[in-house]
């Protein structure tokens, strides 16, 4: 088996918990709407907009690649229906995006990434819209591949291969670390990488592996990943 030269990471629920981040960002967005465009806030709700985003995503697969464009489209609809200037949507999106990038990193993330980058090339591969520069950890990665800019999403093999190419490694020389059994583990393995399932104990509900998914490693945090890498090289 090839020596691992690169470690690729999922972001949401792997390096930070995403549910509280999204809840806070949506609440701050609605506070902004109530203050600046109450006519919009009176017509919509967080749950209603979430349902509308799901309906749009189901009807137009392009939105599965760009969640920011999806949220923007739903806000445009809401502003237009309320008779408000849709040009203000960019301001609303700025409020949401700023909060979306204020993430509480799990305690192991910064020290472990700092340690790993001395021995491996590191990349992030995500279907989300996080901005690693805004979060403050972009300097820890050698490459970043995001579905919305790349043009396809996990579990498509192409997005994993793009990250490997950026790091100048072959897929069999890389391991992908993520929390989703199908998108991250099965997707990476089918693309020729090894895969570590990140099953963080801090997250609820408790997660289990579905039948047919067998990760190369199972880790509760990045320190356990480092241990696995030391023992499997």
PDB file of C-alpha atoms in Angstrom:
ATOM      1  CA  UNK A   1       0.000   0.000   0.000  1.00  0.00           C
ATOM      2  CA  UNK A   2       1.305   3.446  -0.928  1.00  0.00           C
ATOM      3  CA  UNK A   3       2.728   5.773   1.690  1.00  0.00           C
ATOM      4  CA  UNK A   4       0.335   8.548   2.644  1.00  0.00           C
ATOM      5  CA  UNK A   5       1.715  11.907   1.565  1.00  0.00           C
ATOM      6  CA  UNK A   6      -1.397  14.091   1.823  1.00  0.00           C
ATOM      7  CA  UNK A   7      -4.367  14.527   4.155  1.00  0.00           C
ATOM      8  CA  UNK A   8      -7.578  16.038   2.780  1.00  0.00           C
ATOM      9  CA  UNK A   9     -10.313  17.379   5.025  1.00  0.00           C
ATOM     10  CA  UNK A  10     -14.016  17.976   5.016  1.00  0.00           C
ATOM     11  CA  UNK A  11     -14.931  21.132   6.982  1.00  0.00           C
ATOM     12  CA  UNK A  12     -18.437  21.274   8.509  1.00  0.00           C
ATOM     13  CA  UNK A  13     -18.838  18.832  11.437  1.00  0.00           C
ATOM     14  CA  UNK A  14     -15.250  17.721  10.890  1.00  0.00           C
ATOM     15  CA  UNK A  15     -13.300  20.820  11.925  1.00  0.00           C
ATOM     16  CA  UNK A  16     -16.187  22.667  13.609  1.00  0.00           C
ATOM     17  CA  UNK A  17     -19.847  21.968  14.504  1.00  0.00           C
ATOM     18  CA  UNK A  18     -22.088  23.367  11.779  1.00  0.00           C
ATOM     19  CA  UNK A  19     -25.607  23.301  13.293  1.00  0.00           C
ATOM     20  CA  UNK A  20     -25.018  26.026  15.927  1.00  0.00           C
ATOM     21  CA  UNK A  21     -23.141  28.121  13.360  1.00  0.00           C
ATOM     22  CA  UNK A  22     -26.024  28.048  10.871  1.00  0.00           C
ATOM     23  CA  UNK A  23     -28.631  28.671  13.585  1.00  0.00           C
ATOM     24  CA  UNK A  24     -26.762  31.736  14.828  1.00  0.00           C
ATOM     25  CA  UNK A  25     -26.172  33.048  11.293  1.00  0.00           C
ATOM     26  CA  UNK A  26     -29.856  32.655  10.400  1.00  0.00           C
ATOM     27  CA  UNK A  27     -30.946  34.360  13.610  1.00  0.00           C
ATOM     28  CA  UNK A  28     -28.615  37.288  12.962  1.00  0.00           C
ATOM     29  CA  UNK A  29     -29.892  37.522   9.389  1.00  0.00           C
ATOM     30  CA  UNK A  30     -33.493  37.724  10.617  1.00  0.00           C
ATOM     31  CA  UNK A  31     -32.590  40.336  13.207  1.00  0.00           C
ATOM     32  CA  UNK A  32     -31.141  42.378  10.342  1.00  0.00           C
ATOM     33  CA  UNK A  33     -34.277  41.843   8.243  1.00  0.00           C
ATOM     34  CA  UNK A  34     -36.548  42.928  11.105  1.00  0.00           C
ATOM     35  CA  UNK A  35     -34.497  46.094  11.563  1.00  0.00           C
ATOM     36  CA  UNK A  36     -33.874  47.092   7.945  1.00  0.00           C
ATOM     37  CA  UNK A  37     -36.676  45.496   5.903  1.00  0.00           C
ATOM     38  CA  UNK A  38     -39.483  44.562   8.310  1.00  0.00           C
ATOM     39  CA  UNK A  39     -41.846  43.971   5.400  1.00  0.00           C
ATOM     40  CA  UNK A  40     -39.670  41.022   4.373  1.00  0.00           C
ATOM     41  CA  UNK A  41     -39.337  39.704   7.927  1.00  0.00           C
ATOM     42  CA  UNK A  42     -43.133  39.830   8.298  1.00  0.00           C
ATOM     43  CA  UNK A  43     -43.630  37.620   5.228  1.00  0.00           C
ATOM     44  CA  UNK A  44     -41.054  34.882   5.866  1.00  0.00           C
ATOM     45  CA  UNK A  45     -39.684  32.683   8.634  1.00  0.00           C
ATOM     46  CA  UNK A  46     -36.467  30.761   9.114  1.00  0.00           C
ATOM     47  CA  UNK A  47     -38.329  27.456   8.662  1.00  0.00           C
ATOM     48  CA  UNK A  48     -40.217  28.749   5.649  1.00  0.00           C
ATOM     49  CA  UNK A  49     -37.063  29.913   3.906  1.00  0.00           C
ATOM     50  CA  UNK A  50     -35.376  26.620   4.704  1.00  0.00           C
ATOM     51  CA  UNK A  51     -38.267  24.757   3.072  1.00  0.00           C
ATOM     52  CA  UNK A  52     -38.094  27.038   0.045  1.00  0.00           C
ATOM     53  CA  UNK A  53     -34.343  26.403  -0.313  1.00  0.00           C
ATOM     54  CA  UNK A  54     -34.953  22.669  -0.230  1.00  0.00           C
ATOM     55  CA  UNK A  55     -37.641  22.967  -2.892  1.00  0.00           C
ATOM     56  CA  UNK A  56     -35.354  25.020  -5.131  1.00  0.00           C
ATOM     57  CA  UNK A  57     -32.502  22.589  -4.661  1.00  0.00           C
ATOM     58  CA  UNK A  58     -34.763  19.663  -5.522  1.00  0.00           C
ATOM     59  CA  UNK A  59     -35.960  21.390  -8.694  1.00  0.00           C
ATOM     60  CA  UNK A  60     -32.589  22.715  -9.876  1.00  0.00           C
ATOM     61  CA  UNK A  61     -29.482  20.576  -9.178  1.00  0.00           C
ATOM     62  CA  UNK A  62     -27.178  23.532  -9.871  1.00  0.00           C
ATOM     63  CA  UNK A  63     -28.034  24.831  -6.408  1.00  0.00           C
ATOM     64  CA  UNK A  64     -26.557  21.694  -4.853  1.00  0.00           C
ATOM     65  CA  UNK A  65     -23.170  23.023  -5.958  1.00  0.00           C
ATOM     66  CA  UNK A  66     -23.584  26.564  -4.649  1.00  0.00           C
ATOM     67  CA  UNK A  67     -25.415  26.909  -1.360  1.00  0.00           C
ATOM     68  CA  UNK A  68     -24.646  30.619  -1.254  1.00  0.00           C
ATOM     69  CA  UNK A  69     -26.411  31.145  -4.588  1.00  0.00           C
ATOM     70  CA  UNK A  70     -29.318  29.095  -3.251  1.00  0.00           C
ATOM     71  CA  UNK A  71     -29.724  31.295  -0.183  1.00  0.00           C
ATOM     72  CA  UNK A  72     -29.325  34.418  -2.336  1.00  0.00           C
ATOM     73  CA  UNK A  73     -32.069  33.248  -4.723  1.00  0.00           C
ATOM     74  CA  UNK A  74     -34.531  32.664  -1.879  1.00  0.00           C
ATOM     75  CA  UNK A  75     -33.824  36.094  -0.423  1.00  0.00           C
ATOM     76  CA  UNK A  76     -34.359  37.689  -3.841  1.00  0.00           C
ATOM     77  CA  UNK A  77     -37.776  36.006  -3.995  1.00  0.00           C
ATOM     78  CA  UNK A  78     -38.664  37.253  -0.517  1.00  0.00           C
ATOM     79  CA  UNK A  79     -37.565  40.839  -1.186  1.00  0.00           C
ATOM     80  CA  UNK A  80     -39.394  40.928  -4.511  1.00  0.00           C
ATOM     81  CA  UNK A  81     -42.609  39.520  -3.012  1.00  0.00           C
ATOM     82  CA  UNK A  82     -42.492  42.202  -0.305  1.00  0.00           C
ATOM     83  CA  UNK A  83     -41.960  44.975  -2.857  1.00  0.00           C
ATOM     84  CA  UNK A  84     -38.504  45.770  -1.502  1.00  0.00           C
ATOM     85  CA  UNK A  85     -35.355  46.593  -3.470  1.00  0.00           C
ATOM     86  CA  UNK A  86     -33.641  43.273  -4.286  1.00  0.00           C
ATOM     87  CA  UNK A  87     -30.390  45.212  -4.397  1.00  0.00           C
ATOM     88  CA  UNK A  88     -30.416  45.062  -0.599  1.00  0.00           C
ATOM     89  CA  UNK A  89     -30.049  41.288  -0.689  1.00  0.00           C
ATOM     90  CA  UNK A  90     -26.272  41.635  -0.948  1.00  0.00           C
ATOM     91  CA  UNK A  91     -26.272  43.434   2.410  1.00  0.00           C
ATOM     92  CA  UNK A  92     -28.364  40.667   3.939  1.00  0.00           C
ATOM     93  CA  UNK A  93     -26.022  38.032   2.508  1.00  0.00           C
ATOM     94  CA  UNK A  94     -23.040  39.850   3.991  1.00  0.00           C
ATOM     95  CA  UNK A  95     -24.631  39.612   7.448  1.00  0.00           C
ATOM     96  CA  UNK A  96     -25.227  35.888   7.011  1.00  0.00           C
ATOM     97  CA  UNK A  97     -21.832  35.120   5.450  1.00  0.00           C
ATOM     98  CA  UNK A  98     -19.912  36.964   8.148  1.00  0.00           C
ATOM     99  CA  UNK A  99     -21.679  34.954  10.844  1.00  0.00           C
ATOM    100  CA  UNK A 100     -21.328  31.739   8.802  1.00  0.00           C
ATOM    101  CA  UNK A 101     -17.554  32.140   9.004  1.00  0.00           C
ATOM    102  CA  UNK A 102     -17.476  32.786  12.748  1.00  0.00           C
ATOM    103  CA  UNK A 103     -17.001  29.130  13.635  1.00  0.00           C
ATOM    104  CA  UNK A 104     -15.889  27.537  16.923  1.00  0.00           C
ATOM    105  CA  UNK A 105     -13.074  25.192  15.899  1.00  0.00           C
ATOM    106  CA  UNK A 106     -12.946  21.943  17.819  1.00  0.00           C
ATOM    107  CA  UNK A 107     -10.105  22.144  20.357  1.00  0.00           C
ATOM    108  CA  UNK A 108      -7.899  19.641  18.528  1.00  0.00           C
ATOM    109  CA  UNK A 109      -8.073  21.337  15.125  1.00  0.00           C
ATOM    110  CA  UNK A 110      -5.472  24.121  15.264  1.00  0.00           C
ATOM    111  CA  UNK A 111      -2.753  22.159  17.085  1.00  0.00           C
ATOM    112  CA  UNK A 112      -3.269  19.022  15.033  1.00  0.00           C
ATOM    113  CA  UNK A 113      -3.312  20.776  11.656  1.00  0.00           C
ATOM    114  CA  UNK A 114      -0.186  22.668  12.663  1.00  0.00           C
ATOM    115  CA  UNK A 115       1.495  19.368  13.506  1.00  0.00           C
ATOM    116  CA  UNK A 116       0.250  17.485  10.444  1.00  0.00           C
ATOM    117  CA  UNK A 117       1.396  20.101   7.955  1.00  0.00           C
ATOM    118  CA  UNK A 118       5.017  19.426   8.933  1.00  0.00           C
ATOM    119  CA  UNK A 119       4.671  15.867   7.618  1.00  0.00           C
ATOM    120  CA  UNK A 120       1.916  15.970   4.987  1.00  0.00           C
ATOM    121  CA  UNK A 121       0.467  18.177   2.310  1.00  0.00           C
ATOM    122  CA  UNK A 122      -2.963  19.363   3.478  1.00  0.00           C
ATOM    123  CA  UNK A 123      -6.086  20.352   1.545  1.00  0.00           C
ATOM    124  CA  UNK A 124      -9.752  21.001   2.210  1.00  0.00           C
ATOM    125  CA  UNK A 125     -12.458  19.567  -0.033  1.00  0.00           C
ATOM    126  CA  UNK A 126     -15.931  20.828   0.799  1.00  0.00           C
ATOM    127  CA  UNK A 127     -19.450  21.069  -0.566  1.00  0.00           C
ATOM    128  CA  UNK A 128     -20.028  24.068   1.707  1.00  0.00           C
ATOM    129  CA  UNK A 129     -19.287  27.772   1.363  1.00  0.00           C
ATOM    130  CA  UNK A 130     -16.917  28.418   4.260  1.00  0.00           C
ATOM    131  CA  UNK A 131     -14.132  30.957   3.732  1.00  0.00           C
ATOM    132  CA  UNK A 132     -10.950  29.646   5.346  1.00  0.00           C
ATOM    133  CA  UNK A 133      -9.336  33.077   5.102  1.00  0.00           C
ATOM    134  CA  UNK A 134     -12.185  34.667   7.048  1.00  0.00           C
ATOM    135  CA  UNK A 135     -12.090  31.827   9.568  1.00  0.00           C
ATOM    136  CA  UNK A 136      -8.346  32.287   9.990  1.00  0.00           C
ATOM    137  CA  UNK A 137      -6.990  28.847   9.101  1.00  0.00           C
ATOM    138  CA  UNK A 138      -6.256  29.177   5.375  1.00  0.00           C
ATOM    139  CA  UNK A 139      -2.523  29.305   6.126  1.00  0.00           C
ATOM    140  CA  UNK A 140      -2.696  25.725   7.417  1.00  0.00           C
ATOM    141  CA  UNK A 141      -3.735  24.325   4.023  1.00  0.00           C
ATOM    142  CA  UNK A 142      -1.778  23.932   0.815  1.00  0.00           C
ATOM    143  CA  UNK A 143      -4.910  23.786  -1.334  1.00  0.00           C
ATOM    144  CA  UNK A 144      -8.646  24.384  -1.058  1.00  0.00           C
ATOM    145  CA  UNK A 145     -11.270  22.889  -3.382  1.00  0.00           C
ATOM    146  CA  UNK A 146     -14.894  23.969  -2.961  1.00  0.00           C
ATOM    147  CA  UNK A 147     -17.825  22.578  -4.926  1.00  0.00           C
ATOM    148  CA  UNK A 148     -19.322  25.976  -5.738  1.00  0.00           C
ATOM    149  CA  UNK A 149     -16.152  27.142  -7.513  1.00  0.00           C
ATOM    150  CA  UNK A 150     -14.958  23.789  -8.852  1.00  0.00           C
ATOM    151  CA  UNK A 151     -18.218  22.809 -10.549  1.00  0.00           C
ATOM    152  CA  UNK A 152     -18.975  19.429  -9.010  1.00  0.00           C
ATOM    153  CA  UNK A 153     -19.528  18.177  -5.497  1.00  0.00           C
ATOM    154  CA  UNK A 154     -18.693  15.203  -3.323  1.00  0.00           C
ATOM    155  CA  UNK A 155     -19.053  12.290  -3.830  1.00  0.00           C
ATOM    156  CA  UNK A 156     -17.975  12.905  -7.437  1.00  0.00           C
ATOM    157  CA  UNK A 157     -14.457  11.526  -7.837  1.00  0.00           C
ATOM    158  CA  UNK A 158     -13.391  14.598  -9.807  1.00  0.00           C
ATOM    159  CA  UNK A 159     -13.389  16.889  -6.782  1.00  0.00           C
ATOM    160  CA  UNK A 160     -11.149  14.518  -4.812  1.00  0.00           C
ATOM    161  CA  UNK A 161      -8.841  14.122  -7.797  1.00  0.00           C
ATOM    162  CA  UNK A 162      -8.621  17.910  -8.206  1.00  0.00           C
ATOM    163  CA  UNK A 163      -7.321  18.243  -4.656  1.00  0.00           C
ATOM    164  CA  UNK A 164      -4.785  15.467  -5.201  1.00  0.00           C
ATOM    165  CA  UNK A 165      -3.581  17.150  -8.385  1.00  0.00           C
ATOM    166  CA  UNK A 166      -3.232  20.465  -6.555  1.00  0.00           C
ATOM    167  CA  UNK A 167      -1.053  18.730  -3.961  1.00  0.00           C
ATOM    168  CA  UNK A 168       0.864  16.780  -6.630  1.00  0.00           C
ATOM    169  CA  UNK A 169       0.010  13.385  -5.156  1.00  0.00           C
ATOM    170  CA  UNK A 170      -1.736  10.317  -6.541  1.00  0.00           C
ATOM    171  CA  UNK A 171      -5.127   9.406  -5.014  1.00  0.00           C
ATOM    172  CA  UNK A 172      -3.647   6.305  -3.395  1.00  0.00           C
ATOM    173  CA  UNK A 173      -1.161   8.572  -1.609  1.00  0.00           C
ATOM    174  CA  UNK A 174      -3.916  10.560   0.102  1.00  0.00           C
ATOM    175  CA  UNK A 175      -6.423  10.029   2.874  1.00  0.00           C
ATOM    176  CA  UNK A 176      -9.667  11.971   3.163  1.00  0.00           C
ATOM    177  CA  UNK A 177     -11.123  12.844   6.571  1.00  0.00           C
ATOM    178  CA  UNK A 178     -14.815  13.585   6.930  1.00  0.00           C
ATOM    179  CA  UNK A 179     -17.981  12.952   8.927  1.00  0.00           C
ATOM    180  CA  UNK A 180     -20.382  11.836   6.187  1.00  0.00           C
ATOM    181  CA  UNK A 181     -20.210   8.084   5.508  1.00  0.00           C
ATOM    182  CA  UNK A 182     -21.417   8.363   1.899  1.00  0.00           C
ATOM    183  CA  UNK A 183     -20.084  11.705   0.679  1.00  0.00           C
ATOM    184  CA  UNK A 184     -16.778  11.546   2.519  1.00  0.00           C
ATOM    185  CA  UNK A 185     -15.869   7.930   3.214  1.00  0.00           C
ATOM    186  CA  UNK A 186     -17.492   6.034   0.355  1.00  0.00           C
ATOM    187  CA  UNK A 187     -16.901   8.897  -2.083  1.00  0.00           C
ATOM    188  CA  UNK A 188     -13.210   9.175  -1.288  1.00  0.00           C
ATOM    189  CA  UNK A 189     -12.636   5.425  -1.420  1.00  0.00           C
ATOM    190  CA  UNK A 190     -14.353   5.123  -4.782  1.00  0.00           C
ATOM    191  CA  UNK A 191     -12.057   7.905  -6.012  1.00  0.00           C
ATOM    192  CA  UNK A 192      -9.041   5.810  -5.018  1.00  0.00           C
ATOM    193  CA  UNK A 193      -8.159   7.543  -1.730  1.00  0.00           C
ATOM    194  CA  UNK A 194      -8.158   6.076   1.724  1.00  0.00           C
ATOM    195  CA  UNK A 195     -10.789   7.478   4.073  1.00  0.00           C
ATOM    196  CA  UNK A 196     -11.052   8.251   7.772  1.00  0.00           C
ATOM    197  CA  UNK A 197     -14.506   8.621   9.287  1.00  0.00           C
ATOM    198  CA  UNK A 198     -14.592  11.500  11.755  1.00  0.00           C
ATOM    199  CA  UNK A 199     -17.155  10.546  14.385  1.00  0.00           C
ATOM    200  CA  UNK A 200     -16.958  13.329  16.947  1.00  0.00           C
ATOM    201  CA  UNK A 201     -18.505  12.512  20.309  1.00  0.00           C
ATOM    202  CA  UNK A 202     -19.507  16.162  20.834  1.00  0.00           C
ATOM    203  CA  UNK A 203     -22.072  15.991  18.034  1.00  0.00           C
ATOM    204  CA  UNK A 204     -25.644  14.813  18.413  1.00  0.00           C
ATOM    205  CA  UNK A 205     -27.368  12.632  17.523  1.00  0.00           C
ATOM    206  CA  UNK A 206     -24.909   9.767  17.907  1.00  0.00           C
ATOM    207  CA  UNK A 207     -23.863   8.636  14.439  1.00  0.00           C
ATOM    208  CA  UNK A 208     -23.453   5.112  13.126  1.00  0.00           C
ATOM    209  CA  UNK A 209     -21.979   3.713   9.949  1.00  0.00           C
ATOM    210  CA  UNK A 210     -24.444   2.363   7.390  1.00  0.00           C
ATOM    211  CA  UNK A 211     -24.021  -1.132   5.988  1.00  0.00           C
ATOM    212  CA  UNK A 212     -21.592  -1.234   3.112  1.00  0.00           C
ATOM    213  CA  UNK A 213     -19.351   1.611   4.301  1.00  0.00           C
ATOM    214  CA  UNK A 214     -16.009   0.522   5.755  1.00  0.00           C
ATOM    215  CA  UNK A 215     -13.580   3.375   6.471  1.00  0.00           C
ATOM    216  CA  UNK A 216      -9.859   2.758   6.649  1.00  0.00           C
ATOM    217  CA  UNK A 217      -9.826   4.555   9.997  1.00  0.00           C
ATOM    218  CA  UNK A 218     -12.362   5.790  12.551  1.00  0.00           C
ATOM    219  CA  UNK A 219     -11.403   8.829  14.634  1.00  0.00           C
ATOM    220  CA  UNK A 220     -13.119  10.869  17.322  1.00  0.00           C
ATOM    221  CA  UNK A 221     -10.757  13.801  16.807  1.00  0.00           C
ATOM    222  CA  UNK A 222      -7.651  14.777  14.858  1.00  0.00           C
ATOM    223  CA  UNK A 223      -5.311  13.569  17.584  1.00  0.00           C
ATOM    224  CA  UNK A 224      -6.643  10.051  16.998  1.00  0.00           C
ATOM    225  CA  UNK A 225      -6.100  10.592  13.281  1.00  0.00           C
ATOM    226  CA  UNK A 226      -2.467  11.497  13.957  1.00  0.00           C
ATOM    227  CA  UNK A 227      -2.069   8.309  16.002  1.00  0.00           C
ATOM    228  CA  UNK A 228      -3.552   6.229  13.179  1.00  0.00           C
ATOM    229  CA  UNK A 229      -1.224   7.829  10.634  1.00  0.00           C
ATOM    230  CA  UNK A 230       1.822   7.140  12.805  1.00  0.00           C
ATOM    231  CA  UNK A 231       0.820   3.504  13.205  1.00  0.00           C
ATOM    232  CA  UNK A 232      -0.155   2.848   9.586  1.00  0.00           C
ATOM    233  CA  UNK A 233       2.756   4.183   7.560  1.00  0.00           C
TER     234      UNK A 233
END
